[in-house]
Coordinates of C-alpha atoms in Angstrom, one line a residue:
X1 CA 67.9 30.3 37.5
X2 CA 66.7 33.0 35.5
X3 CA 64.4 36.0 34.5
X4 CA 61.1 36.1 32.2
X5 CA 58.2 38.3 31.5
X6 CA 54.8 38.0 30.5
X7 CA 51.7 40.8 29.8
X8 CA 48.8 41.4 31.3
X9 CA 46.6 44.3 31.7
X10 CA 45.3 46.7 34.4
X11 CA 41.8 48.2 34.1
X12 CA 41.4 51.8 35.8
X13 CA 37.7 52.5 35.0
X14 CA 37.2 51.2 31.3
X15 CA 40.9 52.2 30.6
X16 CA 43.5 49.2 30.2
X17 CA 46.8 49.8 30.9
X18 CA 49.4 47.1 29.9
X19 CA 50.9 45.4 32.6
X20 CA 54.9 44.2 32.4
X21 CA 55.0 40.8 34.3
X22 CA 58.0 40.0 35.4
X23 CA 59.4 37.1 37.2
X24 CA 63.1 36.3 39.0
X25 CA 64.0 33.2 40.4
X26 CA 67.0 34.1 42.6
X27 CA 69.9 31.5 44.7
X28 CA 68.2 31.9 48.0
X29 CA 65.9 30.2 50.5
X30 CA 62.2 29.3 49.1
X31 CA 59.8 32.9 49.0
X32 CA 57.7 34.0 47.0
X33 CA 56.7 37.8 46.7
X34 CA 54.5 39.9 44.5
X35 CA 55.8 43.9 44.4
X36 CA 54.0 47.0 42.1
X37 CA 51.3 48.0 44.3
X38 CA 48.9 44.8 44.3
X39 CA 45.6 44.5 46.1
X40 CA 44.7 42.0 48.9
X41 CA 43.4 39.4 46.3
X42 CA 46.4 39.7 44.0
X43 CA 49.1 39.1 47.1
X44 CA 46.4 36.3 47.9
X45 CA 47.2 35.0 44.5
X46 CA 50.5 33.3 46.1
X47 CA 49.0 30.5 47.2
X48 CA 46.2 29.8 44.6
X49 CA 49.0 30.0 42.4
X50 CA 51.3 26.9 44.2
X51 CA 48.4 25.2 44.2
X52 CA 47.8 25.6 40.8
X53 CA 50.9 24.6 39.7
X54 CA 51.7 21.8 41.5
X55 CA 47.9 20.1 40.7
X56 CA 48.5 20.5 37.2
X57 CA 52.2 18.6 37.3
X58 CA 54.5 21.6 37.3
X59 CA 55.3 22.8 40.6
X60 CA 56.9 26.5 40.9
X61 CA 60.9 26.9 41.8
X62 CA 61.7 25.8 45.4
X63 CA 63.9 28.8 45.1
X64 CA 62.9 32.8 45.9
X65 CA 60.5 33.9 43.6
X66 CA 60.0 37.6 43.0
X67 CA 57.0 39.0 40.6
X68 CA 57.5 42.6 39.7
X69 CA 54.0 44.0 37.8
X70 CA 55.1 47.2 35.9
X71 CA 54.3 50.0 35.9
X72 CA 55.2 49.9 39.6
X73 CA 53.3 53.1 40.1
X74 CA 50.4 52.2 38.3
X75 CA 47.3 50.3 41.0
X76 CA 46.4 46.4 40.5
X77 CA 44.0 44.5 41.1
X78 CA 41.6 41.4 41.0
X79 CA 42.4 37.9 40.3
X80 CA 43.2 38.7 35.9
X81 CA 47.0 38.5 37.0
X82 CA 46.7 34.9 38.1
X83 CA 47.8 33.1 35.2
X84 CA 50.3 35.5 33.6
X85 CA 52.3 35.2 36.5
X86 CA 52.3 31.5 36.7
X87 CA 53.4 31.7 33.1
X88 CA 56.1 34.0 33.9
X89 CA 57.3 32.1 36.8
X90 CA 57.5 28.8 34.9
X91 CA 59.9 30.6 31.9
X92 CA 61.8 31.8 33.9
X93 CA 62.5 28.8 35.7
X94 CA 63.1 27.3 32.0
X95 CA 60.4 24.8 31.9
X96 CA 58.3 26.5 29.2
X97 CA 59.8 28.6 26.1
X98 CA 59.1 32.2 26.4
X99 CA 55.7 33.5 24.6
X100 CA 56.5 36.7 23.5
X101 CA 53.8 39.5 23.8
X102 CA 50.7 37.1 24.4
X103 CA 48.4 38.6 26.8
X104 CA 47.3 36.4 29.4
X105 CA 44.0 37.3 31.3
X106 CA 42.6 34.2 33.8
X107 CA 42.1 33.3 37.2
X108 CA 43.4 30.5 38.2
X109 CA 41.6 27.8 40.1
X110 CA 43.7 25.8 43.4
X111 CA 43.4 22.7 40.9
X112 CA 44.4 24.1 38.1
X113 CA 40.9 25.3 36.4
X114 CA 40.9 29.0 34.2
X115 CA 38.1 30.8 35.3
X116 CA 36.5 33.5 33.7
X117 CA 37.3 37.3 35.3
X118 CA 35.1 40.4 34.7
X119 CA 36.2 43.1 32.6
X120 CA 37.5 41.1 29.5
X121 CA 35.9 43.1 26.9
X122 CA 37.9 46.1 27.8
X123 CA 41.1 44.8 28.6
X124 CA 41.2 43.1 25.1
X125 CA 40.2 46.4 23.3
X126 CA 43.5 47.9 25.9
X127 CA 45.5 45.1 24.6
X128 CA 45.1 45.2 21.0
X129 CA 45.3 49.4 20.8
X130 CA 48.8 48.2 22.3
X131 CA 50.0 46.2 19.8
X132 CA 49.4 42.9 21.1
X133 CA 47.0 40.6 19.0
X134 CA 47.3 37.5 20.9
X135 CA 45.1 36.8 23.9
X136 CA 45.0 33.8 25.9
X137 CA 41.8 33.5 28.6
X138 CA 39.4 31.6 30.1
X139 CA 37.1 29.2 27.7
X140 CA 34.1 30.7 29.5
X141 CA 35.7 34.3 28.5
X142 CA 36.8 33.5 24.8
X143 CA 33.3 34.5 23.5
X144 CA 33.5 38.0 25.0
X145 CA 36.9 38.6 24.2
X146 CA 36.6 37.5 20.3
X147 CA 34.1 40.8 20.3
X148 CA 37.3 42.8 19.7
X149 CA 38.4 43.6 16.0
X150 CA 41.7 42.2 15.7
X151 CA 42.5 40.4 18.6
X152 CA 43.6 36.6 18.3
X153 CA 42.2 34.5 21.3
X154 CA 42.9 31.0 22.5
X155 CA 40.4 30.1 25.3
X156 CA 41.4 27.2 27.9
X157 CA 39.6 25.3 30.7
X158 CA 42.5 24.4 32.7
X159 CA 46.0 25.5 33.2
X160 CA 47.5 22.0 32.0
X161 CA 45.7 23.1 28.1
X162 CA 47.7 26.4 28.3
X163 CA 50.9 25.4 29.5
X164 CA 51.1 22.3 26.9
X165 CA 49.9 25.3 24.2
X166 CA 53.0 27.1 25.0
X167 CA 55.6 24.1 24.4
X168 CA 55.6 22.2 28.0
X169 CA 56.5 18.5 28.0
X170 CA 52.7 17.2 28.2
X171 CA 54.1 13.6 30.2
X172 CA 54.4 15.7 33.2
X173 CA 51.1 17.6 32.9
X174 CA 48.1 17.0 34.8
X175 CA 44.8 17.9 34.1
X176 CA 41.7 19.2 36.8
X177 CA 39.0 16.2 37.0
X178 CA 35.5 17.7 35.7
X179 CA 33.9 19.0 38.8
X180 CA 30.8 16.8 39.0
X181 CA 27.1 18.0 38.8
X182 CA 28.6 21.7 38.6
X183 CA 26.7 24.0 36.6
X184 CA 28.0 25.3 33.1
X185 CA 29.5 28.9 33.6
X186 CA 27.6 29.6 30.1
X187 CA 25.0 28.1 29.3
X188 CA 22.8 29.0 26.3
X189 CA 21.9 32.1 26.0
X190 CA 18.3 33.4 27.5
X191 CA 15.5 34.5 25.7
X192 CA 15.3 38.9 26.4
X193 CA 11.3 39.5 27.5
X194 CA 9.7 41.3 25.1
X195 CA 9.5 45.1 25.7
X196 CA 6.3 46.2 27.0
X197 CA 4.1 47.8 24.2
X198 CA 3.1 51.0 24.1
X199 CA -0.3 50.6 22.9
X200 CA -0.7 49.2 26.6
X201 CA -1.3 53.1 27.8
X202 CA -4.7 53.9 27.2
X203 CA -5.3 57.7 26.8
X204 CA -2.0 59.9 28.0
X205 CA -1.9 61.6 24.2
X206 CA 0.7 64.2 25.2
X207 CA 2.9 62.1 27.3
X208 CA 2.9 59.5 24.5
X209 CA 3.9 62.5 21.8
X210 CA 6.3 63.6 24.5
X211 CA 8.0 59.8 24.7
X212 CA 8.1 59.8 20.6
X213 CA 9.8 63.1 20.4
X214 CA 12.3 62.1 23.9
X215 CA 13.3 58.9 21.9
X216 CA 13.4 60.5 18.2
X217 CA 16.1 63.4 19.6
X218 CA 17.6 61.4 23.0
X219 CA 15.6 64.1 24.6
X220 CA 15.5 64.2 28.6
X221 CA 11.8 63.8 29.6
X222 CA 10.0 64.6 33.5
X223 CA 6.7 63.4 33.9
X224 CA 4.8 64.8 36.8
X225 CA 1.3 63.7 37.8
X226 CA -1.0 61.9 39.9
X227 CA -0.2 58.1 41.3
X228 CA -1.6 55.9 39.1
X229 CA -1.6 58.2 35.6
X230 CA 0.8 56.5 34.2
X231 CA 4.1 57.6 34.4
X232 CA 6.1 54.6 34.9
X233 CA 4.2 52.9 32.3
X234 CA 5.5 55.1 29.8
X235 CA 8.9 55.4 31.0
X236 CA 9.1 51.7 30.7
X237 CA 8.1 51.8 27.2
X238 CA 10.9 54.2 25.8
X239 CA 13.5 51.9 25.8
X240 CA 11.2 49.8 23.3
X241 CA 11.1 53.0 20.9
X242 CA 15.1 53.4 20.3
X243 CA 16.7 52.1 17.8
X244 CA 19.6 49.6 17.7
X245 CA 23.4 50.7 19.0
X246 CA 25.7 51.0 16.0
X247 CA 28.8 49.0 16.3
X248 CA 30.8 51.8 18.5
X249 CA 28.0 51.9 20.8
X250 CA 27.1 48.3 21.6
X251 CA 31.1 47.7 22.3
X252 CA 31.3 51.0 24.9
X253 CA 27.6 49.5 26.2
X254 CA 29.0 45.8 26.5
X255 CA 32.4 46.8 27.8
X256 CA 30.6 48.9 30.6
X257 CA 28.5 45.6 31.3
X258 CA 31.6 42.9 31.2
X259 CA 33.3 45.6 33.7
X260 CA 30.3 45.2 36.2
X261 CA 28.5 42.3 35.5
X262 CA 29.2 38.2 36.0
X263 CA 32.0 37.2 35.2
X264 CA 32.0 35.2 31.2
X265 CA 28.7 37.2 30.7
X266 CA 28.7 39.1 27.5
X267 CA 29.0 36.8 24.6
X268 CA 27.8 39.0 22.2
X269 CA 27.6 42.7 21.9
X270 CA 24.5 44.4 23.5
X271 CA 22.6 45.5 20.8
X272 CA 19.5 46.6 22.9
X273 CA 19.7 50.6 24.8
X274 CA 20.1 49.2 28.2
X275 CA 17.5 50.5 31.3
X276 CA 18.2 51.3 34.8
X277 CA 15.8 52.4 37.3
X278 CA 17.3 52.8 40.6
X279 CA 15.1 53.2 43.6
X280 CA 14.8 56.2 45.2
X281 CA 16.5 55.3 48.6
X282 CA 20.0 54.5 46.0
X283 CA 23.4 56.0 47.5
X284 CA 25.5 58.1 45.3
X285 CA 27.8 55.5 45.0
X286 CA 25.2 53.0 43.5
X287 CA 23.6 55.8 41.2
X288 CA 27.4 57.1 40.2
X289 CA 29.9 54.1 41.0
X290 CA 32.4 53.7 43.8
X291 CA 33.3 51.0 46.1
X292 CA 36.6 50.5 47.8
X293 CA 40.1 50.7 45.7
X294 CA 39.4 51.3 41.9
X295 CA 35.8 52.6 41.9
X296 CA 33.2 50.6 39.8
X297 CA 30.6 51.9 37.7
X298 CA 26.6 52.7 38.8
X299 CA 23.5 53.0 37.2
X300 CA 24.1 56.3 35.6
X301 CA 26.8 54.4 33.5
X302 CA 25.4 50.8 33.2
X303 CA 22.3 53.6 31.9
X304 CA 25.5 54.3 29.1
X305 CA 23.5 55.1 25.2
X306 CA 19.9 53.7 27.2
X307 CA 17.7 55.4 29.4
X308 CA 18.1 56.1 33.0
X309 CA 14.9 56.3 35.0
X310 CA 14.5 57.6 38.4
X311 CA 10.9 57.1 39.7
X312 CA 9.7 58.9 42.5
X313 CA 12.4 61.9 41.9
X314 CA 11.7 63.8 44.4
X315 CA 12.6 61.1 47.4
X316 CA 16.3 60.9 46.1
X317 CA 18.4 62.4 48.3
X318 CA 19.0 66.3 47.1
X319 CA 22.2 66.0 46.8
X320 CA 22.6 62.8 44.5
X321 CA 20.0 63.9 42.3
X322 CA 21.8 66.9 41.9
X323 CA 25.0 65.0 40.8
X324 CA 23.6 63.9 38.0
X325 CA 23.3 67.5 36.6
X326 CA 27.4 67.5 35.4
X327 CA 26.9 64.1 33.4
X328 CA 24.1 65.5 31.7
X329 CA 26.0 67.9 30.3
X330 CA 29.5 65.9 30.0
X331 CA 28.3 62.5 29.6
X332 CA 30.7 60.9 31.2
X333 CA 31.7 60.5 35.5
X334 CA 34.7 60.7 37.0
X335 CA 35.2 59.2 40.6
X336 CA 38.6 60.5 42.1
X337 CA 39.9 58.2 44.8
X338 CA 42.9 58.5 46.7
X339 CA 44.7 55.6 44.5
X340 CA 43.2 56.4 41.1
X341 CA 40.8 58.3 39.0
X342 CA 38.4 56.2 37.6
X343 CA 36.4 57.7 34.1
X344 CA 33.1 56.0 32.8
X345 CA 30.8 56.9 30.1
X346 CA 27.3 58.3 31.0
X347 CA 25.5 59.3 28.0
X348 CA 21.6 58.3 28.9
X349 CA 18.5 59.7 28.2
X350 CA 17.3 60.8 31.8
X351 CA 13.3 59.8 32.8
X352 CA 12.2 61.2 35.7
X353 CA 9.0 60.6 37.3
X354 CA 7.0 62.8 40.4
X355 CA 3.9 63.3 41.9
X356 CA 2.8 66.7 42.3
X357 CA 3.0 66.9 46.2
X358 CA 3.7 64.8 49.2
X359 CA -0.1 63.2 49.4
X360 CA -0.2 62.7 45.7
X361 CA -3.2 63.7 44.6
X362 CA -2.9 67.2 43.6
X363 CA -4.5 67.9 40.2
X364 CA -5.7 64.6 40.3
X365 CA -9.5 64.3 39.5
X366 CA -11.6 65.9 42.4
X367 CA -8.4 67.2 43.7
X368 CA -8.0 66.1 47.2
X369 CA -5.0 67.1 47.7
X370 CA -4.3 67.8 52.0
X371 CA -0.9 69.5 51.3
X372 CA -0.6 72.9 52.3
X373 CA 1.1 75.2 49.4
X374 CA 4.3 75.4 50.9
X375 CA 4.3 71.4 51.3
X376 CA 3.5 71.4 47.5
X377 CA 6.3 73.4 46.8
X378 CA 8.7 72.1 49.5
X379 CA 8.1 68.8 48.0
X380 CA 8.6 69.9 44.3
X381 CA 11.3 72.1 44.7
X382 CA 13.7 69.3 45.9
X383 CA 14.0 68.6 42.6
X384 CA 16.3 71.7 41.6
X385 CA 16.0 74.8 39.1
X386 CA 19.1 74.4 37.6
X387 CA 18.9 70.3 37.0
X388 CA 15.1 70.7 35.5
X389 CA 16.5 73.2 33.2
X390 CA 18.8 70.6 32.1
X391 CA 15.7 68.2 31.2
X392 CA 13.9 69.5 27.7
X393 CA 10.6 67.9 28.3
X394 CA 8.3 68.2 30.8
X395 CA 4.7 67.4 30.8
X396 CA 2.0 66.9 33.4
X397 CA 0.3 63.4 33.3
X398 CA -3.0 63.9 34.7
X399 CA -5.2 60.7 36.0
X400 CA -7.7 59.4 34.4
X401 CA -11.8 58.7 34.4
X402 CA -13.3 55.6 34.1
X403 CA -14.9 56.5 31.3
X404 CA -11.2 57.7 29.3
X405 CA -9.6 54.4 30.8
X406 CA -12.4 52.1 28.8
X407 CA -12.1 54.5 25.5
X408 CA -8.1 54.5 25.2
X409 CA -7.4 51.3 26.5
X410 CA -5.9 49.2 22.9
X411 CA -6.6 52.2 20.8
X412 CA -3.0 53.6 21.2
X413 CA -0.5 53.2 18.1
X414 CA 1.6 50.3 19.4
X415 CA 5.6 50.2 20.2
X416 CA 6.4 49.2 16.8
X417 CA 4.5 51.6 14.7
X418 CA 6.2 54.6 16.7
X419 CA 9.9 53.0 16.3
X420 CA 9.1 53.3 13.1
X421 CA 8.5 57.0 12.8
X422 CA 11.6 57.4 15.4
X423 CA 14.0 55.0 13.4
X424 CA 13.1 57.3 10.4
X425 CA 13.5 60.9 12.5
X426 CA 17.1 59.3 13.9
X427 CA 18.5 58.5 10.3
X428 CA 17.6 61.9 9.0
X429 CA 19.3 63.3 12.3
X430 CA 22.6 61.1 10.7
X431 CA 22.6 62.3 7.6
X432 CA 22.3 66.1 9.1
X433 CA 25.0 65.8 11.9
X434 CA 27.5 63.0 10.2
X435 CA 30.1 65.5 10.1
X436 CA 29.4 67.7 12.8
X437 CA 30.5 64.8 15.5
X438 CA 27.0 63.9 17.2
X439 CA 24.5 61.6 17.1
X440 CA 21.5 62.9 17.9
X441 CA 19.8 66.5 18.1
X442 CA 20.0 66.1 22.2
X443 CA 23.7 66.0 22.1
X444 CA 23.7 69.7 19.9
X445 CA 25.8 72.1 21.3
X446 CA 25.6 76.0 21.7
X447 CA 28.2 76.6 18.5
X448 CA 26.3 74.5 16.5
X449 CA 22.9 76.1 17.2
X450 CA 24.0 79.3 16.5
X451 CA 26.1 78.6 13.3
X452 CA 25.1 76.0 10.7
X453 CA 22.2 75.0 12.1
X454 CA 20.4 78.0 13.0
X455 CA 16.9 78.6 12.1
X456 CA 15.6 81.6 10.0
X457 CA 15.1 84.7 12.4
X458 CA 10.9 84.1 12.0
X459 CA 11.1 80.5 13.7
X460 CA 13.1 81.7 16.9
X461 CA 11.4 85.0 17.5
X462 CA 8.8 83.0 19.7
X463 CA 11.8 81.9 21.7
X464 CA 13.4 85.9 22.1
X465 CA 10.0 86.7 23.5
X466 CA 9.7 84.2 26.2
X467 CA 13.7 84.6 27.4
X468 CA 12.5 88.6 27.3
X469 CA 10.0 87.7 29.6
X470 CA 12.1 85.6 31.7
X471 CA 10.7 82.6 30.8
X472 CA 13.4 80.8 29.3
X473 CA 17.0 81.0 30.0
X474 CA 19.9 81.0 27.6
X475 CA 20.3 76.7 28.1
X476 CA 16.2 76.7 27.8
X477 CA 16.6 78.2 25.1
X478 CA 19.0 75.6 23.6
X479 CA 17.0 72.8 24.4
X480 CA 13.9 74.3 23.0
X481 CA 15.6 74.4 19.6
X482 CA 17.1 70.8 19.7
X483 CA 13.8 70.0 20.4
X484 CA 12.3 72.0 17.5
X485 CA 15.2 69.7 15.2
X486 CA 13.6 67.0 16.3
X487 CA 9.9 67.8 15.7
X488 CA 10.9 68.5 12.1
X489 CA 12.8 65.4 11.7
X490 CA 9.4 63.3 12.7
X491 CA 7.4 65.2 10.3
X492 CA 10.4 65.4 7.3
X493 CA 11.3 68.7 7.4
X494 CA 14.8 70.3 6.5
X495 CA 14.5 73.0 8.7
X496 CA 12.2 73.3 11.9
X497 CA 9.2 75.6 11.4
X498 CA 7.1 78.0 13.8
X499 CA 5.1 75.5 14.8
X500 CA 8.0 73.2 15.8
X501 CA 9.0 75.8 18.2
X502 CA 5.7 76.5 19.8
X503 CA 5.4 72.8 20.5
X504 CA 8.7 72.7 21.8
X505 CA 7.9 76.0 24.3
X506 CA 4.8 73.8 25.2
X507 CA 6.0 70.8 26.0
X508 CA 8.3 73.4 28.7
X509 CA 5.4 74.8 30.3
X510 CA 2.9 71.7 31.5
X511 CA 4.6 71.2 34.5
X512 CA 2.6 73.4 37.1
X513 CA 5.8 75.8 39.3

């Protein structure tokens, strides 16, 4: 009997780890054991696995069978394994040649069927940074996994294909029938609904200048007003204003969304700035990512180069809203568990959404409001001073008359006519910070601010006054001045002028304390 190995890979977060596969058939009574710290479905893999093998014609050694997965240190798990370790167990019992360093990533069905696993995206991108080009995985995978520059993949419906791919004597194969009346796993690919338009929201002129300026810079925005204003109608519409990921983008965006979503369901990269909007009763665990083992990722990460909206911010639980203020500055999360450390990108524009006090309807027209001013600012203040510093505008969005409603309602410049504007604000914010390692004026940090891409003494003198006063802090006084880059990218200016910074102090003050 003998000894072979195979490769597979281990995902810990979006980070692959190449797996060592190895398989001994020894001189002893029939076993069959799985050892370097496997999870409940990959020691469940046993079975499916002699199954497998038998219902496609090539039954494993009646002798022991020992699978080591190396690193032995390193946590596995999920059903990827399945079919490397069938291929390791049938060279090393000689009846296929050995395959070198092809990468096999596949579940493996009790009759023999591949089926497609989540997380292909990044454990092809793992594989190739390793060195190995050649990828074997499910058909219903072979789409997602071709995504990756460089990577040679060979997609299979059934176990009988891949075996008789790698040299098997096909007279002894067998082959799965078609499960009848069974669903494709892909079918063709569904029409995206149009983005809701912008010209929709009838009056609202500052919040709509506040959502052109958020989407020109990848500018946090908090809305606070009356129900009914407005609010979530505009957040809804920022996603449509953004431009297109570049290449580097779309493959982080769509290897967060292969990690998390059904299995065999990116086919192409995800062009689009993806939008989450929890609701307000989310755990930290679904806002962040967790789960038992390997922790997955939440919203704040599926939210990854999109927009993250939390409506009704001020019902979240305290304590998770809170959270989010160290992605905001990091943009990325790390969940420590006891059996790994799990890192995920969270670089979203955050869109948050309150009413002004518990009944609503403060400042609202007529005012009616029945809170008491401690309920007002009970209710507001659970949304804390140090995460609202973090956010660079914040604007009041005050109800509407009858009368304002009829007059606005399809006068509003339309989604497409403000991309536009933004697309043009976001390529001059390229050609600025192409060497300085950002993307957009949101992401600009303190060295930058006060080095190259300080402002003339004249602009920021409005900005010295207001921290004299107390009104701004040092960060405030950051985001004021990204903000003040981006007004002067939307109206073509080098440099941001006077003017850009008084309308970036403004857009800090409309929210009532």
């Amino acid at each position: 009997m003998g000894f072979a190995r195979t490769w597979a890979v281990a995902l810990i977060g979006l980070d692959g780890a190449m797996v060592e596969v190895e398989a001994d058939i020894g001189q002893t009574l029939p076993a069959f054991s799985i050892v370097g710290l496997p999870d409940a479905a990959l020691n469940e893999a046993r079975e499916r696995l002699r199954a497998a093998a038998r219902n496609s014609g090539m039954p494993l050694s009646p002798r022991k069978l020992t699978v080591n997965l190396t690193p032995a240190t390193l946590p596995k798990r999920g059903s990827l394994f399945d079919l490397a370790i069938l291929m390791s167990a049938v060279q090393a019992a000689g009846d296929v040649p050995g395959t070198g360093r092809t990468v096999f990533l596949a579940e493996l069905g009790l009759d023999g069927a591949l089926r497609p696993v989540r997380g292909i995206l990044p454990a092809v991108m793992a594989a190739v940074r390793a060195g190995h080009e050649r990828i074997v995985v499910a058909e219903s995978n072979a789409a997602e996994a071709a995504l990756v520059p460089g990577a040679r993949v060979s997609g299979f419906t059934c176990l009988a294909d891949v075996l008789a791919s790698a040299g098997a004597d096909p007279s002894r194969l067998r082959r799965p029938a078609p499960a009848g009346g069974a669903p494709p796993r892909n079918g063709p690919p569904s029409v995206p609904r149009p983005a809701p338009d912008l010209a929709d929201v009838a009056g609202q002129a500052d919040g709509r200048l506040a959502l052109e300026i958020a989407a020109a810079g990848g500018h946090h925005l908090l809305m606070v007003g009356p129900p009914g204003s407005g609010k979530t109608m505009l957040a809804e519409r920022l996603p449509g204003l953004l431009p297109d990921l570049p290449d580097d983008a779309a493959m982080e965006v769509t290897a967060v969304h292969s990690l998390d979503g059904a299995a065999g369901g990116c086919a192409e990269l995800i062009r689009r700035p993806p939008f989450e909007a929890p609701h307000h009763t989310a755990s930290a665990a679904a806002l962040f990512g967790g789960g038992p083992g390997i922790p997955r990722p939440g919203a704040a990460s599926r939210a990854h180069r999109g927009v993250l909206f939390l409506d009704e911010a001020p019902e979240f639980d305290r304590g998770v809203i809170d959270a989010l203020r160290q992605p905001l500055e990091s943009g990325r999360i790390t969940i420590d568990r006891a059996v790994a450390s799990a890192v995920y990108p969270a670089r979203f524009q955050l869109a948050l959404a309150a009413n002004p006090c518990p009944c609503g309807r403060a400042g609202g027209r007529g005012d009616r409001c029945s809170c008491t001013p401690r309920g007002r600012r009970a209710y507001f203040g659970r949304l804390s001073g140090p995460l609202l510093d973090r956010v660079d505008l914040q604007i009041a969005v005050p109800s509407l008359s009858y009368g304002e409603l009829a007059v606005g309602a399809g006068r509003g410049e339309a989604t497409a006519e403000v991309a536009a504007r933004v697309a043009r604000a976001r390529a001059a914010q390229a050609e600025r910070l192409r060497e300085l390692g950002v993307r957009t004026n949101a992401e600009l940090g303190v060295d930058l601010l006060r080095g190259v891409l300080r402002p003339p003494p004249p602009v920021t003198a409005p900005l010295e006054r207001a921290m004299d006063r107390g009104a701004l802090t040092a960060r405030g006084h950051q985001r004021v001045l990204r903000v003040a880059w981006t007004l002067a990218d939307l109206d073509g200016r080098d440099v941001p002028a006077v003017e850009d910074v008084d309308t970036a102090l403004y857009f800090r003050s409309l929210v009532p304390a």
